[in-house]
Short mmCIF file of C-alpha atoms (C1' of nucleotides) in Angstrom, two decimals:
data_model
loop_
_atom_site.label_atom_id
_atom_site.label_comp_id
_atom_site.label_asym_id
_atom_site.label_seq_id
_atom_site.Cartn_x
_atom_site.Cartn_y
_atom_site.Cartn_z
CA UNK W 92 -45.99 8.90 27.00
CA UNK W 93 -44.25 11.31 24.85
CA UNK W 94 -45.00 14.70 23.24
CA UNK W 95 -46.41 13.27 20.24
CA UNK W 96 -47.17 9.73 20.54
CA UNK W 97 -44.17 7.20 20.39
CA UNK W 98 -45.54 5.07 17.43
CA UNK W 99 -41.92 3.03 16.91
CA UNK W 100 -41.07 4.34 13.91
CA UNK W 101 -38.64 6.40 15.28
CA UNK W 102 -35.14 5.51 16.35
CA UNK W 103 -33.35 6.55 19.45
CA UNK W 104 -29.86 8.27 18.67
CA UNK W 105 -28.72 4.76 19.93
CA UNK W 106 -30.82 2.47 18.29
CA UNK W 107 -29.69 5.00 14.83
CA UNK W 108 -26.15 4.03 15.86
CA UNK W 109 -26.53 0.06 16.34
CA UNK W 110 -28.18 -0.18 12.80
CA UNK W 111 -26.31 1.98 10.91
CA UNK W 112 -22.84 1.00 12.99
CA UNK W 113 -22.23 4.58 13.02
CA UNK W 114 -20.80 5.61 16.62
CA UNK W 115 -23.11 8.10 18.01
CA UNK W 116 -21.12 10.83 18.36
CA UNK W 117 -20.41 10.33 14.65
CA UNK W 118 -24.54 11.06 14.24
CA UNK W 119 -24.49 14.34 16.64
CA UNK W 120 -21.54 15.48 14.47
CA UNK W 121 -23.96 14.28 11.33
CA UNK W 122 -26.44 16.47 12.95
CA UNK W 123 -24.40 19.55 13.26
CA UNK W 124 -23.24 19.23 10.25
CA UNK W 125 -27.09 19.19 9.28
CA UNK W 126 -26.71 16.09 7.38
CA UNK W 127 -29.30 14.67 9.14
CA UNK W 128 -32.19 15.69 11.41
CA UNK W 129 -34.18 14.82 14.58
CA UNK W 130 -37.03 15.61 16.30
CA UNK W 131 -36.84 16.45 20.03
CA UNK W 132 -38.81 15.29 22.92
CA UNK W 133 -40.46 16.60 25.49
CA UNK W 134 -36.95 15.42 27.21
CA UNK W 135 -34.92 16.36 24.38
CA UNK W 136 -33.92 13.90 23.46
CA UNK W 137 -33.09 12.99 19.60
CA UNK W 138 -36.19 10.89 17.70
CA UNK W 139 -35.29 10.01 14.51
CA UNK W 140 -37.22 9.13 11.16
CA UNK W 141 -36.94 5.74 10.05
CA UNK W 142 -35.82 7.48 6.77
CA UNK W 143 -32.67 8.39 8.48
CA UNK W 144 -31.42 5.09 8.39
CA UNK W 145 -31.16 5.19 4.62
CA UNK W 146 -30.01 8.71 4.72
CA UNK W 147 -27.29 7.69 6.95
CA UNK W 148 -26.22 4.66 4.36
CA UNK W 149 -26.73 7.22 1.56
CA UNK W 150 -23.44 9.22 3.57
CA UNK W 151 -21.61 6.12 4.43
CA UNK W 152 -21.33 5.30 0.83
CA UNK W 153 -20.31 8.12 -0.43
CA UNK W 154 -17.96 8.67 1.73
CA UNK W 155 -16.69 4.61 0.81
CA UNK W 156 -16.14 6.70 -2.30
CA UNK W 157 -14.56 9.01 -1.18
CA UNK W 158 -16.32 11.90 -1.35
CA UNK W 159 -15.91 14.63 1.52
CA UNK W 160 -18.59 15.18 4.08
CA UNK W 161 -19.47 18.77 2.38
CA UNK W 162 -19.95 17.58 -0.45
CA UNK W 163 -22.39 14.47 0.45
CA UNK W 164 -24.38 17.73 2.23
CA UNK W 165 -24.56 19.36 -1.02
CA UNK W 166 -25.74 16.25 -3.05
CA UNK W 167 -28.34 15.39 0.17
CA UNK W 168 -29.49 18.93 0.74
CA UNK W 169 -31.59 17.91 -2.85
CA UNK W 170 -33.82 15.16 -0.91
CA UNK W 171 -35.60 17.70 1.04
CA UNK W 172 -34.70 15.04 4.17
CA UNK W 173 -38.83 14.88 5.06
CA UNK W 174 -38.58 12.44 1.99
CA UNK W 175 -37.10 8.87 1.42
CA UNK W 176 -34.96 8.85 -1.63
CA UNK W 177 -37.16 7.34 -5.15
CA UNK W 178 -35.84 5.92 -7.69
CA UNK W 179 -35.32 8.81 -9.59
CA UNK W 180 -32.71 10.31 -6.56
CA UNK W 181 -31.39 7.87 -6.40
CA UNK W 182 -30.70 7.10 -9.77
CA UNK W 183 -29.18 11.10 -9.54
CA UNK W 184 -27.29 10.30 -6.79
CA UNK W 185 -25.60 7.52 -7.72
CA UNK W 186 -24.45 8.80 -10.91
CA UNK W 187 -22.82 11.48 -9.84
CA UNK W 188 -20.93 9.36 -7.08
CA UNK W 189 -20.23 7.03 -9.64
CA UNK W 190 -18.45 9.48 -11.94
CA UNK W 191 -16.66 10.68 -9.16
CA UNK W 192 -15.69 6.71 -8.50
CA UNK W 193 -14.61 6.40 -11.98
CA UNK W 194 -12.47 9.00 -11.67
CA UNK W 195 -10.89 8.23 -8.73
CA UNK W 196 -10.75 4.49 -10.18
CA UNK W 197 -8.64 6.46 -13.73
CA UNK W 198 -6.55 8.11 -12.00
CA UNK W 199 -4.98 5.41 -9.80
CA UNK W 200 -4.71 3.26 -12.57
CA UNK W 201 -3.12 5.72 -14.79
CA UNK W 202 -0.81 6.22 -11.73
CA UNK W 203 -0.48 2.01 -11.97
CA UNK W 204 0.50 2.03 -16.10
CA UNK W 205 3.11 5.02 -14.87
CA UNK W 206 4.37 2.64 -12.36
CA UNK W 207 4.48 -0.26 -14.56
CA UNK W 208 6.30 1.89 -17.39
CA UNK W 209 8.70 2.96 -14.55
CA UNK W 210 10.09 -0.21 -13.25
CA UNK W 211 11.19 -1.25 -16.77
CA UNK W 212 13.69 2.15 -16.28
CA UNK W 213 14.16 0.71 -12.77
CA UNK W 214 16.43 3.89 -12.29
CA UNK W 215 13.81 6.53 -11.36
CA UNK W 216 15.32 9.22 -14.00
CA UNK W 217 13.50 12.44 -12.90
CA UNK W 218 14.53 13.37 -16.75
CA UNK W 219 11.67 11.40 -18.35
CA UNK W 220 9.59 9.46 -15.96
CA UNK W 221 6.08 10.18 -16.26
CA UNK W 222 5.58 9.30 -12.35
CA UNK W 223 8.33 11.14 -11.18
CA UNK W 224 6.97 14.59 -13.21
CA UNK W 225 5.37 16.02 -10.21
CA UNK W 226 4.26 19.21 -11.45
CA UNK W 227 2.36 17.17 -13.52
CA UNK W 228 -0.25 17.41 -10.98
CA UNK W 229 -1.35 20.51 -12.01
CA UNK W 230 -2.02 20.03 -15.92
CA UNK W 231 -4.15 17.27 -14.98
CA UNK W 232 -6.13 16.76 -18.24
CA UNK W 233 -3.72 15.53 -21.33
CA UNK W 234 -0.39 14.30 -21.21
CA UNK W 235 0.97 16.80 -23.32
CA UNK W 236 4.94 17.19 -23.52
CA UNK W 237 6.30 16.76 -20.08
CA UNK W 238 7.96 19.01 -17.71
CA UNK W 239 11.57 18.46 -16.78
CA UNK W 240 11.96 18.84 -13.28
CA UNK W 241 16.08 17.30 -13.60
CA UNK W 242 18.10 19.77 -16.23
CA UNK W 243 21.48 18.18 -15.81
CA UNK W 244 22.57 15.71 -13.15
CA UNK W 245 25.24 14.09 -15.33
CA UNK W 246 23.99 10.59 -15.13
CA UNK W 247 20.94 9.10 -14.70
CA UNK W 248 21.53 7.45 -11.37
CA UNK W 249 23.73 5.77 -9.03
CA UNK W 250 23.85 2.65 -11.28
CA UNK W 251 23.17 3.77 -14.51
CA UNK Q 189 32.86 30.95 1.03
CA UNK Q 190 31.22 28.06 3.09
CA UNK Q 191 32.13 25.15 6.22
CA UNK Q 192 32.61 22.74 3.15
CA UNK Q 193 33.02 24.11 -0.34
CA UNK Q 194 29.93 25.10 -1.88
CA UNK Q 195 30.15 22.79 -4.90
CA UNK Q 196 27.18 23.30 -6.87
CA UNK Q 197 26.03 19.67 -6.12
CA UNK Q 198 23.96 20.95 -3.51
CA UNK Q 199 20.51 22.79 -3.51
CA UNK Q 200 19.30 25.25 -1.09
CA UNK Q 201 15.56 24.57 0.49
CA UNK Q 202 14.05 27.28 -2.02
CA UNK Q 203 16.01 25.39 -4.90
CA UNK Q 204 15.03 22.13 -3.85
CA UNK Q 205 11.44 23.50 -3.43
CA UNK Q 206 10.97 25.19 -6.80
CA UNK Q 207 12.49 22.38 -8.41
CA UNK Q 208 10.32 19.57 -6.43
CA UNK Q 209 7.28 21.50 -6.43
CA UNK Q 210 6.78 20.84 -2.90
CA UNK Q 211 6.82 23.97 -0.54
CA UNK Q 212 9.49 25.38 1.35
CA UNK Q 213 7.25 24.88 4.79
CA UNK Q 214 6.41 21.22 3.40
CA UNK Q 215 10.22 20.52 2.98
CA UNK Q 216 10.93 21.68 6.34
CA UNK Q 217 7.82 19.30 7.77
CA UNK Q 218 9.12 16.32 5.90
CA UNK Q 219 12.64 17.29 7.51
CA UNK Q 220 11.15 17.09 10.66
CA UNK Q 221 9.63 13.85 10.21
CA UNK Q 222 12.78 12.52 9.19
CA UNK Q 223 11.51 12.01 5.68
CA UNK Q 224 14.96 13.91 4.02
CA UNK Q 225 17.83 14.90 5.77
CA UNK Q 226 20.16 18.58 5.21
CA UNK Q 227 23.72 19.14 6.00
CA UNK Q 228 23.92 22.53 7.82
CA UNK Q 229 26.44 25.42 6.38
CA UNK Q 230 28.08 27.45 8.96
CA UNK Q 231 25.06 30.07 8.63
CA UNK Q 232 22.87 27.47 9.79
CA UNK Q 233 20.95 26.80 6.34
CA UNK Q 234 20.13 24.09 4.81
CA UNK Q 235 22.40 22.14 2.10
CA UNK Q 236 20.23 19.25 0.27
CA UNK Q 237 22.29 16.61 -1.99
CA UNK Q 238 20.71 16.20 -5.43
CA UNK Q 239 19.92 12.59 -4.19
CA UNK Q 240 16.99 14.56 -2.00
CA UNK Q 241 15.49 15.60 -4.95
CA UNK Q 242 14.85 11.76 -6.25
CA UNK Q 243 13.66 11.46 -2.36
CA UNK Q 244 11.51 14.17 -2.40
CA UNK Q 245 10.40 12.74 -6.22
CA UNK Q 246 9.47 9.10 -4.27
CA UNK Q 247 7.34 10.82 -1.80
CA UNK Q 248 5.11 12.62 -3.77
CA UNK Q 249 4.92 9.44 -5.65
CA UNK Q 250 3.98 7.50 -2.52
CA UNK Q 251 1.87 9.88 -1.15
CA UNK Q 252 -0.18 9.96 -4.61
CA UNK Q 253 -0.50 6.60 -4.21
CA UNK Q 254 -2.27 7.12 -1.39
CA UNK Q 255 0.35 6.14 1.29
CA UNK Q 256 0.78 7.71 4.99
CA UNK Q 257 3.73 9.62 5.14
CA UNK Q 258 4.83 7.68 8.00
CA UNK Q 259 4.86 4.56 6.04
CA UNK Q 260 6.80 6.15 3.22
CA UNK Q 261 9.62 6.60 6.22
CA UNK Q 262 9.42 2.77 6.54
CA UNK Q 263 9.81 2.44 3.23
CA UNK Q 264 12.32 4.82 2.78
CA UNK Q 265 14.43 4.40 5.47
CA UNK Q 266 16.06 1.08 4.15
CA UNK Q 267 17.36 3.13 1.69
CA UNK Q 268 20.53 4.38 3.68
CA UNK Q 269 19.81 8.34 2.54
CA UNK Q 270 22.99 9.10 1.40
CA UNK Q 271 22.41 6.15 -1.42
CA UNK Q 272 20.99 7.01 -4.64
CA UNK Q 273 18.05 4.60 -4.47
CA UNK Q 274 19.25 1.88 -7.46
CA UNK Q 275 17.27 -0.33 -9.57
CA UNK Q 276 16.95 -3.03 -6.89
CA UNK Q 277 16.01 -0.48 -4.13
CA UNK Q 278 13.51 1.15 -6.68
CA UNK Q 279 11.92 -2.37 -7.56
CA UNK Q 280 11.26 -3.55 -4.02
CA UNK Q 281 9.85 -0.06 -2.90
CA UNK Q 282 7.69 0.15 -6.32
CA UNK Q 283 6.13 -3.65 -6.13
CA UNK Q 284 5.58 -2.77 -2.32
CA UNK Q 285 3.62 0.46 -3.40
CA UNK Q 286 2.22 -1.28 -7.02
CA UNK Q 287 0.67 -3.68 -4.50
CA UNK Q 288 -1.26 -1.09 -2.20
CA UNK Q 289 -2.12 1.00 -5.47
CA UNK Q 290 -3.48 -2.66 -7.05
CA UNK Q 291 -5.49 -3.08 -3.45
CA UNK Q 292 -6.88 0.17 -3.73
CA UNK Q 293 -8.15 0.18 -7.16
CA UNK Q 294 -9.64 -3.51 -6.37
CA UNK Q 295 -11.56 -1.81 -3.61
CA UNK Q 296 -13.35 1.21 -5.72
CA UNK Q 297 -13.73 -1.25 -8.47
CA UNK Q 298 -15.50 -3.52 -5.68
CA UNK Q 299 -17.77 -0.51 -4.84
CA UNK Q 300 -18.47 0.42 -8.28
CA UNK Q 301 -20.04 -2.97 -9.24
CA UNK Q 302 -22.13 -2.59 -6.27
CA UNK Q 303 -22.78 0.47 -7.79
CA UNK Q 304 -23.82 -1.07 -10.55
CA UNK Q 305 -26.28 -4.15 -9.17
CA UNK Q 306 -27.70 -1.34 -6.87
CA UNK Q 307 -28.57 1.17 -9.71
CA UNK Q 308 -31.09 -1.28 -11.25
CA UNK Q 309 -32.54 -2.32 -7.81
CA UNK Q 310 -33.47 2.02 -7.29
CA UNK Q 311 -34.74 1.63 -4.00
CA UNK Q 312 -31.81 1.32 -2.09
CA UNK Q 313 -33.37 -1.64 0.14
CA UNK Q 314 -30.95 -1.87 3.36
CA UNK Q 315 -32.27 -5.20 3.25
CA UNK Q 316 -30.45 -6.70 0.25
CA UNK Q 317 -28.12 -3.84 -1.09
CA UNK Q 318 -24.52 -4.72 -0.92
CA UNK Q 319 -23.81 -1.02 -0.76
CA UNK Q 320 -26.05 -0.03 1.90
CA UNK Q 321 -24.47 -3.13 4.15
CA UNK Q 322 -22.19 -1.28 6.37
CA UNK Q 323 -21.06 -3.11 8.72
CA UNK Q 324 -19.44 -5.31 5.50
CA UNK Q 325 -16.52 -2.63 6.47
CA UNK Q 326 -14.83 -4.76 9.15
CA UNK Q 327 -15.14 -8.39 7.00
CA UNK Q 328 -13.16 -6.91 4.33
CA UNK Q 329 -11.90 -10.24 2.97
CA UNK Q 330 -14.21 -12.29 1.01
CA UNK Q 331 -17.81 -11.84 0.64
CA UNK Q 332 -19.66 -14.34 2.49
CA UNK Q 333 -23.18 -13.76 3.94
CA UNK Q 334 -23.59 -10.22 4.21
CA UNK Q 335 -25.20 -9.02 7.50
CA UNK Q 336 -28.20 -7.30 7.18
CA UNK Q 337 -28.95 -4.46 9.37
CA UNK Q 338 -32.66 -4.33 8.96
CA UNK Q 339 -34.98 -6.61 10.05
CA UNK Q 340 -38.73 -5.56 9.19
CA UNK Q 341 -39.02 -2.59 7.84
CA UNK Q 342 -42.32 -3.40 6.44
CA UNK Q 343 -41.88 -2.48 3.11
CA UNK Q 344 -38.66 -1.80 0.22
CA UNK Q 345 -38.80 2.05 0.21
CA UNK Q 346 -41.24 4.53 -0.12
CA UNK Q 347 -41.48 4.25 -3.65
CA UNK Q 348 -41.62 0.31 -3.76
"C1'" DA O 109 -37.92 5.23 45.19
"C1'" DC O 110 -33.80 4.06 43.34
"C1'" DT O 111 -30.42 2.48 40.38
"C1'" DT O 112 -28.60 1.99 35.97
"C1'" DG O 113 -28.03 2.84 31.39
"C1'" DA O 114 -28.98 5.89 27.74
"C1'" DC O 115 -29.09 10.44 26.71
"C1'" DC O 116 -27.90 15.67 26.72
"C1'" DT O 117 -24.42 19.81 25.82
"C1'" DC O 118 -20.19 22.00 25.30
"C1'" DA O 119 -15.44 22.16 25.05
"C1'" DA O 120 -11.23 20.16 24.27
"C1'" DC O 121 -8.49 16.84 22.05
"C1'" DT O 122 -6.92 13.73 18.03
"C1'" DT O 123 -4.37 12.66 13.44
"C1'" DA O 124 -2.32 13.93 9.05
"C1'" DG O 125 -0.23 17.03 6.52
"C1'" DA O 126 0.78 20.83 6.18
"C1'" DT O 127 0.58 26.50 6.14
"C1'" DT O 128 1.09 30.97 8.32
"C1'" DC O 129 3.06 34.14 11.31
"C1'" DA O 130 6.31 36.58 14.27
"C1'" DG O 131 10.66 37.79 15.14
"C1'" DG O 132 15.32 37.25 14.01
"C1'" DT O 133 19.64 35.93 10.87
"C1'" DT O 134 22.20 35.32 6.59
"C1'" DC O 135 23.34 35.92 1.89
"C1'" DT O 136 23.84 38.32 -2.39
"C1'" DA O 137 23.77 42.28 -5.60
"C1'" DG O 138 24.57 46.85 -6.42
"C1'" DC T 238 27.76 49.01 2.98
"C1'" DT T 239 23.25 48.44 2.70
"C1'" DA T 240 18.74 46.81 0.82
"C1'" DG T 241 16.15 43.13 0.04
"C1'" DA T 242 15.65 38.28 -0.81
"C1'" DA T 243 16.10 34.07 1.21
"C1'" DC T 244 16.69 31.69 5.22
"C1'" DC T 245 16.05 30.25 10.35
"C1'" DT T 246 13.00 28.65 14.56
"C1'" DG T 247 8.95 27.85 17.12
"C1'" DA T 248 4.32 28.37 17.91
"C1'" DA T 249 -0.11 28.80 16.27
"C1'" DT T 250 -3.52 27.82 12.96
"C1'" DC T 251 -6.07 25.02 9.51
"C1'" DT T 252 -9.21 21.13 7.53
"C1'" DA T 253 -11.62 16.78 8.00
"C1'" DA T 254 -13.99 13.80 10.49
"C1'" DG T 255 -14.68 12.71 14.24
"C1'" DT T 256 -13.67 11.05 19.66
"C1'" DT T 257 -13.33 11.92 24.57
"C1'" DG T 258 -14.54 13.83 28.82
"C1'" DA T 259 -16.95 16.47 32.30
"C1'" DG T 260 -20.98 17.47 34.35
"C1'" DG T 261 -25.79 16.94 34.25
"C1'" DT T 262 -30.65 14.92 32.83
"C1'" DC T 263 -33.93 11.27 31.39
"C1'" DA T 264 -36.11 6.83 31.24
"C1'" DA T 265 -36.91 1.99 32.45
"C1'" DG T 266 -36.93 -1.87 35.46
"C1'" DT T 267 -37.31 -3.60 40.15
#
DNA sequence: ACTTGACCTCAACTTAGATTCAGGTTCTAG
DNA sequence: CTAGAACCTGAATCTAAGTTGAGGTCAAGT
């Protein structure tokens, strides 16, 4: 009834979307971006591999992680997408998201301990407050002495 | 020389800029969102009070934080602009922020122990992994019985 | 056979947070 | 007084990650 024989282990684009509660134009964008792929009918319309399913939770997480769409493409475009991820790419995977986590997870907090310094101050001095050192941005690694972004207001602030 | 006297206390949009860090274009976008405000001289540029600068210094803070520059106007705009924010102003807007910081890091540190349990499981089963269970997006509060999204795969993963 | 729902493509639109550009004005130094 | 730096506006462009819509086809049930 098909081009090659409709064994159900493929998934209609919409069947892909109810599982993975991905909207389906969120899986033709997928597609274009080649993040994932389908087979065509003799209709043309999309079949996919039940493998897509995981390879579609593989993207959702890492983008729960925050990790940018490109990037996932690069760290997929490894599993040669005929195959379902082992152990062992998964294990790859996953570590590398995870050190991207933790870093994500070291910088907010660092940003928390600034905050937490900051509020003892309570007055926001631009002359020594770590959080308020915005060029700090850029010499990410180190703290290092900081940057003065104030040179001379003549007071610290309103109420100091 | 100037409409009002030109009294050093005020910074011109390049000053402001090179002193903030934040571009010239940016400072004119966050002018037009009614982030910061400028007194005009009578050639039509832009005067900032020093205040802006502590402004400018809260919204980069904000916005590291990982707050919507639209919120930060909320935030900001109890603060009547022409007030130096003072230590009360800076405490309610910093435990407001320290709160959505605190929620974010409790989310990546949620995803990261799910991280964890699912490295030793390897197989990334959409059955039972906690990371794999998308739709867990919209219950965001409290685990509970996670939904699973498949129902007989026939089998853990291809390696399994 | 027909209706209905699922599917197709392609283009345009969306939001956030800006940047870039074109064309014109103002300010400052020499 | 004039060159060049800095400034002005408004419109267009950009990236990311999609969504929406128009116009048309396919498939399944009755």
């Amino acid at each position: 009834m098909d081009t090659v024989a409709w064994n159900k282990s493929e998934l209609t684009v919409g069947e892909l979307s109810k599982r993975s509660g991905v909207a389906v134009s969120a899986l033709h964008f997928y597609e274009r971006q080649g993040l994932i792929t389908s087979r065509r009918t003799s209709g043309n319309q999309r079949r996919y591999r039940r493998a897509t399913l995981r390879r579609v939770a593989l993207i959702r997480i890492a983008q729960r992680v925050g990790i940018p769409l490109a990037e996932i493409n690069r760290a997929l475009s490894c599993l040669p997408d005929g195959r379902t991820p082992n152990r062992k790419d998964w294990e790859e995977l996953s570590s590398q998201w995870q050190a991207d986590l933790d870093a994500r997870i070291r910088r907010l907090q660092q940003l928390r301990d600034d905050f937490t310094d900051c509020i003892g101050c309570g007055c926001l001095s631009l002359r020594d407050c770590r959080l308020a050192n915005m060029h700090d941005e850029l010499g990410e690694l180190g703290p290092g002495p900081r940057r003065l972004i104030e040179d001379g207001d003549g007071g610290c602030c309103g109420d100091c």
